[in-house]
mmCIF file of C-alpha atoms (C1' of nucleotides) in Angstrom:
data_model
loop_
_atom_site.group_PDB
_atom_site.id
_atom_site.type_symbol
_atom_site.label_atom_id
_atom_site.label_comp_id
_atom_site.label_asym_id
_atom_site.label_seq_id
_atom_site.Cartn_x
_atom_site.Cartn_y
_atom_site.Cartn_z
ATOM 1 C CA UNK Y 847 -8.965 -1.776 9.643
ATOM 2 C CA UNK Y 848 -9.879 -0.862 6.400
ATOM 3 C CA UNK Y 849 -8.480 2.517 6.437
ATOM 4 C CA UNK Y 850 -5.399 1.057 7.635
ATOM 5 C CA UNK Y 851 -4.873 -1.699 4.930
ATOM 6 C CA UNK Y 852 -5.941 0.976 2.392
ATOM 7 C CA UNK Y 853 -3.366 3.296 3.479
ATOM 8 C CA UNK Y 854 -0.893 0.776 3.282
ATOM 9 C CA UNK Y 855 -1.834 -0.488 -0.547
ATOM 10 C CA UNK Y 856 -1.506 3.153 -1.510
ATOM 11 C CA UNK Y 857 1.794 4.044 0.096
ATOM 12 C CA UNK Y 858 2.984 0.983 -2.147
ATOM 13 C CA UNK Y 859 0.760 1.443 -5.035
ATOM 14 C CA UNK Y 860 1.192 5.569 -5.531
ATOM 15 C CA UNK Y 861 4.375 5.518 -7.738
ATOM 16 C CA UNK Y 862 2.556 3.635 -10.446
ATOM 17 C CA UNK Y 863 -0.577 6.161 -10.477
ATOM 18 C CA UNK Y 864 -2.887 3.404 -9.818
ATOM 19 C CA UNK Y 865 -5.684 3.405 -6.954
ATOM 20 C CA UNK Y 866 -6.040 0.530 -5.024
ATOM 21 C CA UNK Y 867 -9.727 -0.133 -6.465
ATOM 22 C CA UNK Y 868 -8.725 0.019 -10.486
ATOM 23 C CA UNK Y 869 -5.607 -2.411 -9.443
ATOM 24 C CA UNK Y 870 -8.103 -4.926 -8.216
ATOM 25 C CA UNK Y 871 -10.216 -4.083 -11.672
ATOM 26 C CA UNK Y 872 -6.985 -4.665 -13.495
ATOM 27 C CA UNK Y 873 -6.053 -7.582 -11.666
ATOM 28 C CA UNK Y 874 -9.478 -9.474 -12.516
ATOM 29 C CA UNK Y 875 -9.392 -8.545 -16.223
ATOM 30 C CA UNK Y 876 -5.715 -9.577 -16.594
ATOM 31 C CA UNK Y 877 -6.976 -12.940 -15.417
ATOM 32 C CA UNK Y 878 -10.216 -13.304 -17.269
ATOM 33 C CA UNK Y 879 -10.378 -10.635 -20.171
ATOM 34 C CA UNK Y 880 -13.811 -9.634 -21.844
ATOM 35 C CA UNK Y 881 -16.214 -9.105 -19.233
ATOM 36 C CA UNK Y 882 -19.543 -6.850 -19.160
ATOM 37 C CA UNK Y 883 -19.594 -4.522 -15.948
ATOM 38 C CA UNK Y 884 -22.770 -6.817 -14.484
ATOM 39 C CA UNK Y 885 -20.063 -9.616 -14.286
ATOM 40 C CA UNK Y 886 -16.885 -6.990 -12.964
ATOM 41 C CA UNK Y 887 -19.354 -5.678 -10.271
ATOM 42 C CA UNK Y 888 -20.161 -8.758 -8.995
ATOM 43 C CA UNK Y 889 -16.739 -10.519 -9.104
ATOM 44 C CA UNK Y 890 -15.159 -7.587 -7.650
ATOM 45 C CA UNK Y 891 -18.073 -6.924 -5.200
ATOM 46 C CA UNK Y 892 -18.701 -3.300 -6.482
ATOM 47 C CA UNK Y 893 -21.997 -1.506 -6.800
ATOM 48 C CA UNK Y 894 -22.488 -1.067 -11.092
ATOM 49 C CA UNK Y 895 -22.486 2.935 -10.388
ATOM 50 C CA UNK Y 896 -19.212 2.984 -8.804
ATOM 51 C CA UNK Y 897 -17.675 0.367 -11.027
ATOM 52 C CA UNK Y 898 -18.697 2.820 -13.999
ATOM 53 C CA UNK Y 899 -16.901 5.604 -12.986
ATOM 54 C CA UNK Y 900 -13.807 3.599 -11.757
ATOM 55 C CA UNK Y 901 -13.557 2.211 -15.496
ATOM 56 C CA UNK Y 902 -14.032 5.774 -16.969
ATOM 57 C CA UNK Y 903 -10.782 6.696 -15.165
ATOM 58 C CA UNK Y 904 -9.008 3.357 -16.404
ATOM 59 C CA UNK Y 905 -10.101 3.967 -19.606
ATOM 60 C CA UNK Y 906 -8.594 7.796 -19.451
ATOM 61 C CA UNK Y 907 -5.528 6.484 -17.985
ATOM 62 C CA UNK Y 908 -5.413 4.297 -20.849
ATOM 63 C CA UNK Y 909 -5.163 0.637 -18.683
ATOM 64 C CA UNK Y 910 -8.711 -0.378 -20.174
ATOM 65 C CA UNK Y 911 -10.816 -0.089 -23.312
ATOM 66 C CA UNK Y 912 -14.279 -0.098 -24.330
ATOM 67 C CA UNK Y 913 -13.347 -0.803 -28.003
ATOM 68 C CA UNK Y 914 -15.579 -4.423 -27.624
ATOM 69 C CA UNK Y 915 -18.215 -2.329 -25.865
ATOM 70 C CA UNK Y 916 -20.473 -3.679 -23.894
ATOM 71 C CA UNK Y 917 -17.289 -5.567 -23.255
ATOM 72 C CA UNK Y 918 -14.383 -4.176 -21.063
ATOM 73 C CA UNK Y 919 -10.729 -5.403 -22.422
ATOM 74 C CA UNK Y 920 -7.816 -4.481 -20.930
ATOM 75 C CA UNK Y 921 -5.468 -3.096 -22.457
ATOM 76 C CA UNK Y 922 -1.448 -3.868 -23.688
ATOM 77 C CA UNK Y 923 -0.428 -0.742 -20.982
ATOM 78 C CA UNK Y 924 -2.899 -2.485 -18.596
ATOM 79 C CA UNK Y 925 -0.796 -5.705 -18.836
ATOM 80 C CA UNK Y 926 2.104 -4.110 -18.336
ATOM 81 C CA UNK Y 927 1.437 -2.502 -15.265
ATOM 82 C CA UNK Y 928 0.258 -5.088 -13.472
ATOM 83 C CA UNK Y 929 3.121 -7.243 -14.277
ATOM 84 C CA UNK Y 930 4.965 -4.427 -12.923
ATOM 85 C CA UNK Y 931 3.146 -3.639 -9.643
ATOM 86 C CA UNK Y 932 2.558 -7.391 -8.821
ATOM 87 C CA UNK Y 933 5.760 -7.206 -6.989
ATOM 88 C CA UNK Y 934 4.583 -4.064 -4.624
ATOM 89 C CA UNK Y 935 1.278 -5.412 -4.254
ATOM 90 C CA UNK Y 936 2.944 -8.389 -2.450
ATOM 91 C CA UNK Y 937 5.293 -6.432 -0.188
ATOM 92 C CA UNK Y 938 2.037 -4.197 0.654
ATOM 93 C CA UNK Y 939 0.131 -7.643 1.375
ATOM 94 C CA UNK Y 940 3.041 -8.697 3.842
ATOM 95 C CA UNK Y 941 3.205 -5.678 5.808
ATOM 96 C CA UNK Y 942 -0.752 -6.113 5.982
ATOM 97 C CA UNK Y 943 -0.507 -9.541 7.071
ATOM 98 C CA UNK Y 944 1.966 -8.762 9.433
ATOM 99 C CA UNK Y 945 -0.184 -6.287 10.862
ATOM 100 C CA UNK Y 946 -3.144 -7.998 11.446
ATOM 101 C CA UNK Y 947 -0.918 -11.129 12.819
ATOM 102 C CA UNK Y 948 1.035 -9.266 15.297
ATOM 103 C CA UNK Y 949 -2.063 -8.373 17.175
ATOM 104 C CA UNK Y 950 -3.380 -11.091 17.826
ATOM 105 C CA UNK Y 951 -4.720 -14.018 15.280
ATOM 106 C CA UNK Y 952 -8.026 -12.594 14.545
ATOM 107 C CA UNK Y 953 -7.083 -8.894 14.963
ATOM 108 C CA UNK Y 954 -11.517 -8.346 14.327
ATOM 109 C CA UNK Y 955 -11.720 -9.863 18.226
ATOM 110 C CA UNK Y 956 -8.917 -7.562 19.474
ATOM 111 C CA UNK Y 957 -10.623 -4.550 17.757
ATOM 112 C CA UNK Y 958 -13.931 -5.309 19.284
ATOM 113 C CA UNK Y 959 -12.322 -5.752 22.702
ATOM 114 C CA UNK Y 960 -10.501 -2.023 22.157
ATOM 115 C CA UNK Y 961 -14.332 -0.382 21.083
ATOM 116 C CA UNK Y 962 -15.994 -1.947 23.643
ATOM 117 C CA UNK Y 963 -14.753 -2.785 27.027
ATOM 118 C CA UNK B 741 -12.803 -7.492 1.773
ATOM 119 C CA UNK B 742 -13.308 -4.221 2.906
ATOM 120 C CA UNK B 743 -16.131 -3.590 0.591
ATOM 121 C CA UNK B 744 -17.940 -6.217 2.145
ATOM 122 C CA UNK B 745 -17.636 -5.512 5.612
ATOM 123 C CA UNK B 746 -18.644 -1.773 4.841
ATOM 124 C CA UNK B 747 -21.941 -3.426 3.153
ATOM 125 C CA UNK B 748 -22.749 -5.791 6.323
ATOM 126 C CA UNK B 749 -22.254 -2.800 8.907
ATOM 127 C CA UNK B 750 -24.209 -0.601 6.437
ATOM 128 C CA UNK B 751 -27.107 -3.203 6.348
ATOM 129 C CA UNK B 752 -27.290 -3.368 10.358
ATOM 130 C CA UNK B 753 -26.907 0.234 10.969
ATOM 131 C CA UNK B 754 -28.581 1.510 8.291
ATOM 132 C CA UNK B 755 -32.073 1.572 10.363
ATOM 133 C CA UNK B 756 -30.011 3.932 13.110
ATOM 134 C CA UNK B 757 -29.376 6.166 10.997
ATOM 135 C CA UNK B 758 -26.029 6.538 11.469
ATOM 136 C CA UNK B 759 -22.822 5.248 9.216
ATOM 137 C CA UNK B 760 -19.944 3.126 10.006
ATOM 138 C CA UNK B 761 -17.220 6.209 10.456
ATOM 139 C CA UNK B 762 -19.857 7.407 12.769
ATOM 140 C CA UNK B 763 -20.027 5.089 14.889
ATOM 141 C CA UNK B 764 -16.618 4.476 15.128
ATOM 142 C CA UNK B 765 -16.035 7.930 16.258
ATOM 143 C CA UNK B 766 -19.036 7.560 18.892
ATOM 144 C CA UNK B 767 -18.000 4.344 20.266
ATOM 145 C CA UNK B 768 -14.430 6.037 20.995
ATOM 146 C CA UNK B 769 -16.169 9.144 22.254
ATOM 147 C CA UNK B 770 -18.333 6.961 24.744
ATOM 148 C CA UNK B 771 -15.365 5.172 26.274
ATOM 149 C CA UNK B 772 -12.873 8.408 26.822
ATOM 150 C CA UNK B 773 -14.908 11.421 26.209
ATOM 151 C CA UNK B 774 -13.599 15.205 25.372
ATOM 152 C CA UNK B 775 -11.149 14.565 22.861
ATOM 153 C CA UNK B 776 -9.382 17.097 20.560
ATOM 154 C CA UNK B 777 -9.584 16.603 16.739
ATOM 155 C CA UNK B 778 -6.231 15.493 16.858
ATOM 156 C CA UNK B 779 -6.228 12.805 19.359
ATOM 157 C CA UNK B 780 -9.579 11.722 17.976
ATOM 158 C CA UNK B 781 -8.017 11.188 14.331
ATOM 159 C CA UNK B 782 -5.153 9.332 16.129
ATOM 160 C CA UNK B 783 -6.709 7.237 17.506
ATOM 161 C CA UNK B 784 -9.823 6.218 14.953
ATOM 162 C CA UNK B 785 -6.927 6.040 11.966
ATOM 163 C CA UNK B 786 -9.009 8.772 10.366
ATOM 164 C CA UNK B 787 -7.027 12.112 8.622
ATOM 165 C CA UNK B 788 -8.228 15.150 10.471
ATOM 166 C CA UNK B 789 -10.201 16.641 7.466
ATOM 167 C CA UNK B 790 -11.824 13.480 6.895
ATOM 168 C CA UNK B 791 -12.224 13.787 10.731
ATOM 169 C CA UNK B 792 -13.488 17.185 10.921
ATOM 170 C CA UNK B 793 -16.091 16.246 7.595
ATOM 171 C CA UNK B 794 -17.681 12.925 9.919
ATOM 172 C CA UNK B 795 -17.673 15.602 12.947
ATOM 173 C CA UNK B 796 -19.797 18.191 11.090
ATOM 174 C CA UNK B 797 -22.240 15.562 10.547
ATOM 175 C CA UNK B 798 -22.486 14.072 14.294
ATOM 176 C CA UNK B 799 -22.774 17.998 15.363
ATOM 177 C CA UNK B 800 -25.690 18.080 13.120
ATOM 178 C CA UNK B 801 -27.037 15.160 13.915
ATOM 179 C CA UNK B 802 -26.915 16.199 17.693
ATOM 180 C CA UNK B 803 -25.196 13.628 18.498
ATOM 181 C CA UNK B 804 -21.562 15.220 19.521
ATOM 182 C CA UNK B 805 -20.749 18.520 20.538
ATOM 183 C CA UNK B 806 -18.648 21.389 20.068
ATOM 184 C CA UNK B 807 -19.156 23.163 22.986
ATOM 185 C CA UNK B 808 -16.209 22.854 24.794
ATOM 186 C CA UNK B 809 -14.306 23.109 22.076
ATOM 187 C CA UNK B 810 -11.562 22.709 20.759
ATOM 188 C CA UNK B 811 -12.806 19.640 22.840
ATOM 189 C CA UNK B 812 -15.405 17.081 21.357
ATOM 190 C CA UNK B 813 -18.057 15.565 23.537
ATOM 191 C CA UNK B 814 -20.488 13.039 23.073
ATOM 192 C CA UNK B 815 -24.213 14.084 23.781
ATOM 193 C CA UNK B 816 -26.830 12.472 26.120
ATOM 194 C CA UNK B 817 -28.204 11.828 22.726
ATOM 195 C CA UNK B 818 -25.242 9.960 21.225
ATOM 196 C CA UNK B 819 -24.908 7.712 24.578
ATOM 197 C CA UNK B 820 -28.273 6.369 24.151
ATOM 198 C CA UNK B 821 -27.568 5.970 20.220
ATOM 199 C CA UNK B 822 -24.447 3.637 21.191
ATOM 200 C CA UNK B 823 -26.132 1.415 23.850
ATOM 201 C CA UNK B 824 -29.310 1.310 21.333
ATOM 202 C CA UNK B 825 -27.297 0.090 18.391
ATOM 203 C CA UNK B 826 -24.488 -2.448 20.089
ATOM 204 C CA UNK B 827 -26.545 -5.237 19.860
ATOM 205 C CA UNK B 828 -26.883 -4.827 16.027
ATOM 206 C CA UNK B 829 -23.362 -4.504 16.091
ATOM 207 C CA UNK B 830 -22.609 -7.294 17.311
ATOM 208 C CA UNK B 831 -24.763 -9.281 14.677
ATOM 209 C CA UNK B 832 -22.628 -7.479 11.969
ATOM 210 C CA UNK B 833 -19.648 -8.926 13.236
ATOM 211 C CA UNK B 834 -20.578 -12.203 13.459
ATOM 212 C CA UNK B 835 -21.692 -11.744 10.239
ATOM 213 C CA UNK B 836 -18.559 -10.528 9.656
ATOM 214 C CA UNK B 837 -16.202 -13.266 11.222
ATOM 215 C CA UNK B 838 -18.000 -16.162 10.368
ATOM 216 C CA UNK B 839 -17.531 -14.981 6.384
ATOM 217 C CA UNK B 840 -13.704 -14.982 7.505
ATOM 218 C CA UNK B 841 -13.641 -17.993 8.728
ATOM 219 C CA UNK B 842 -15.885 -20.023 6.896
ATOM 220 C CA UNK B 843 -13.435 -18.967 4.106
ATOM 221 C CA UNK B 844 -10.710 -20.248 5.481
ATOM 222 C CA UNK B 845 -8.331 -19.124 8.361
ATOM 223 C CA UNK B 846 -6.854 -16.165 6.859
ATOM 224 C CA UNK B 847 -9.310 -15.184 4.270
ATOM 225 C CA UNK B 848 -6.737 -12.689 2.926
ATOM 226 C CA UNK B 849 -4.809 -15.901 1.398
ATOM 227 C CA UNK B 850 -7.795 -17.121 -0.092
ATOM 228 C CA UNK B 851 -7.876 -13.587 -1.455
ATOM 229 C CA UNK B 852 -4.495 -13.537 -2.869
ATOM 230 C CA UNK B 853 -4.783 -16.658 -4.471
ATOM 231 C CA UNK B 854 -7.816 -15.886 -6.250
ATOM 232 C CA UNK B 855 -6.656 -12.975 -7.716
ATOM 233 C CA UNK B 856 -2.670 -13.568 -8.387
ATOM 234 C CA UNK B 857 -3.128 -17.441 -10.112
ATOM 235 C "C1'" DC D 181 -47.677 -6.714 -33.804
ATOM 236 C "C1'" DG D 182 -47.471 -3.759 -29.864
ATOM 237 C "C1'" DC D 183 -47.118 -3.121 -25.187
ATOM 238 C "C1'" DA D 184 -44.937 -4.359 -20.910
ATOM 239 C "C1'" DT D 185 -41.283 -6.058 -18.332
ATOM 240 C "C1'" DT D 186 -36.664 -6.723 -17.370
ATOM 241 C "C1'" DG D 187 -31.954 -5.812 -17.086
ATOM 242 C "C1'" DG D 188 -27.653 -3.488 -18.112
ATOM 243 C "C1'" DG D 189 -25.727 0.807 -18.152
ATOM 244 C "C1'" DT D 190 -25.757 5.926 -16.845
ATOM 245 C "C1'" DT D 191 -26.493 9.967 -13.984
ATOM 246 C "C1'" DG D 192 -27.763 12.467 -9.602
ATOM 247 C "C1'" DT D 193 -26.657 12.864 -4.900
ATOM 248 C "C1'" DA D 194 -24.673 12.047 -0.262
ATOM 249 C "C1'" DT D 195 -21.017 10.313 2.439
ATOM 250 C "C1'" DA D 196 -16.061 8.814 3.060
ATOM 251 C "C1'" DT D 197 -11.377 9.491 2.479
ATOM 252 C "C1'" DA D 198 -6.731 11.312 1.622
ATOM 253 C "C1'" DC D 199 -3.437 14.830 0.340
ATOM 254 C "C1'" DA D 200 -2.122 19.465 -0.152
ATOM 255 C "C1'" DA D 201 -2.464 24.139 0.882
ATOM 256 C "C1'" DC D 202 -3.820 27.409 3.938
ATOM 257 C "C1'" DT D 203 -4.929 29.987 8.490
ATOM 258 C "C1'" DA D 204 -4.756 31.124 13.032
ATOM 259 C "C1'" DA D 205 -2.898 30.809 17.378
ATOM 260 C "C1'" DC D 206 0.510 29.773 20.424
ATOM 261 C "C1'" DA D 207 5.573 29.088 21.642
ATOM 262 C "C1'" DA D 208 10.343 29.681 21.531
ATOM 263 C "C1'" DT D 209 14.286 32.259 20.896
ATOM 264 C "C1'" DG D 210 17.424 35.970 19.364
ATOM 265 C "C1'" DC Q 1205 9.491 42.315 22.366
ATOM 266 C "C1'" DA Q 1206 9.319 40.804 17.636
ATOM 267 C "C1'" DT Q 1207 10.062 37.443 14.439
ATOM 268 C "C1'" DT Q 1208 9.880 32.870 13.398
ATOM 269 C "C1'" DG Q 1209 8.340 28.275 13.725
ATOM 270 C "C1'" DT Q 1210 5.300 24.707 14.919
ATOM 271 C "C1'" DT Q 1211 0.800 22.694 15.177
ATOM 272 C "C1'" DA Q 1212 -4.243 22.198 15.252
ATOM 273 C "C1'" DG Q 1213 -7.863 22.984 12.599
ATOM 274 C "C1'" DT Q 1214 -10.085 24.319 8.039
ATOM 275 C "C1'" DT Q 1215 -10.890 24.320 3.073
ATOM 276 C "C1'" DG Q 1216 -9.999 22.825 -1.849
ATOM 277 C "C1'" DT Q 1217 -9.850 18.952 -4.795
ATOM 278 C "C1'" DA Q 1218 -9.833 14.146 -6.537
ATOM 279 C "C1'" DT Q 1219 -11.195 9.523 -5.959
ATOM 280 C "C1'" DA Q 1220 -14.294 5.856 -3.917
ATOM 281 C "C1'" DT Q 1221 -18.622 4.155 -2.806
ATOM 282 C "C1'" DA Q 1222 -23.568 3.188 -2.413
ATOM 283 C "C1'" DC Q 1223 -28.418 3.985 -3.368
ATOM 284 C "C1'" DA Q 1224 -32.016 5.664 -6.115
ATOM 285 C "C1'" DA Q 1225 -33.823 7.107 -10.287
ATOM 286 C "C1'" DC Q 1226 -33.460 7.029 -14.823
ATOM 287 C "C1'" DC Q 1227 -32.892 5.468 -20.001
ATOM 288 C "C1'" DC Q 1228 -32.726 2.360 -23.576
ATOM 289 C "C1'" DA Q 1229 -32.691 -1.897 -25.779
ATOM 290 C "C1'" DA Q 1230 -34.059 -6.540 -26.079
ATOM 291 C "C1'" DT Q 1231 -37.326 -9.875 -25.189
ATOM 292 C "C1'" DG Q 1232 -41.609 -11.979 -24.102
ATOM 293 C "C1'" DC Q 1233 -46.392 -12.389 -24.085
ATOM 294 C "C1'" DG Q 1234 -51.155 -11.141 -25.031
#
DNA sequence: CGCATTGGGTTGTATATACAACTAACAATG
DNA sequence: CATTGTTAGTTGTATATACAACCCAATGCG
């Protein structure tokens, strides 16, 4: 399942050169700005080593900034972009949705079922 | 959400020594065994070179074979593994649904919310 | 005041994953 | 029969992720 869903974020998310991990970084710093990476790894349930290195490609892409280091801003660009992928995201969350509703309410159960009967 | 899940299978198999792909690909080897590497990535969602990576690592693990190939087969070895670690399993998806559920239905909503207000 | 402890951040390493490019082998058709 | 075309499998490369080990700074306590 979580292949699948990724797959799905990316197909929509690919045209604006963003993974699906620094979208959800973005996301969380468009919404609270200013954090240290101890409070983005927890809130976006990422170990501290992998957060680093997703920020070091934010902050190459230009999304992000370590100006206020040891706090992580985002950026005017940053802001931008997820104003403009918002829209995507959505579509990419219905066809997810959709997914995981058209087999079956809790599609978990139906996936157990398929492994092991 | 798929971070998560990752972490609670990782915590219960850990002691196995094997990894969530893995497994995956066992549990569908136990069920309908002597697959090719194409039918295999079919049906596990998995791109064949990510496939043939996870395989390299069951073959030296001794727990699949290449034998027959271009068929894959599931050892002696890699039976017992599976019947050993369903149990554990199990716990990691009750782990798993009741941290669905006890966030509400559809915790993908809850999701949404929390990151898009 | 200095040493120790703690905690955030960084780096090393292994696995996971996808996409793209390639190879090899088999098939189909002129 | 040879050339072409398709397809499975492999390899190159970039990102994602976790865990473990480290470093460095700040703080606390003897």
């Amino acid at each position: 399942m979580s292949r699948v869903t990724a797959n799905i974020f990316r197909k929509y998310l690919s045209p604006f050169g963003v993974t699906n991990s620094q979208l959800t970084l973005l996301f969380i710093l468009a919404k609270r700005d200013g954090l240290s990476q101890k409070q983005l790894s927890e809130i976006a349930v990422l170990e501290k080593s992998s957060l680093h290195r997703n920020l070091i490609r934010l902050v190459d892409a230009g999304l992000v900034a370590k100006e206020a280091f040891p706090l992580i801003k985002i950026t005017d660009e940053g802001k931008s972009l997820v104003n403009e992928v918002i829209p995507e995201w959505r579509k990419a969350m219905d066809e997810i949705k959709s997914k995981l509703e058209g087999e079956g309410l809790l599609a978990l159960d139906t996936l157990t079922d398929k492994l092991l009967s």
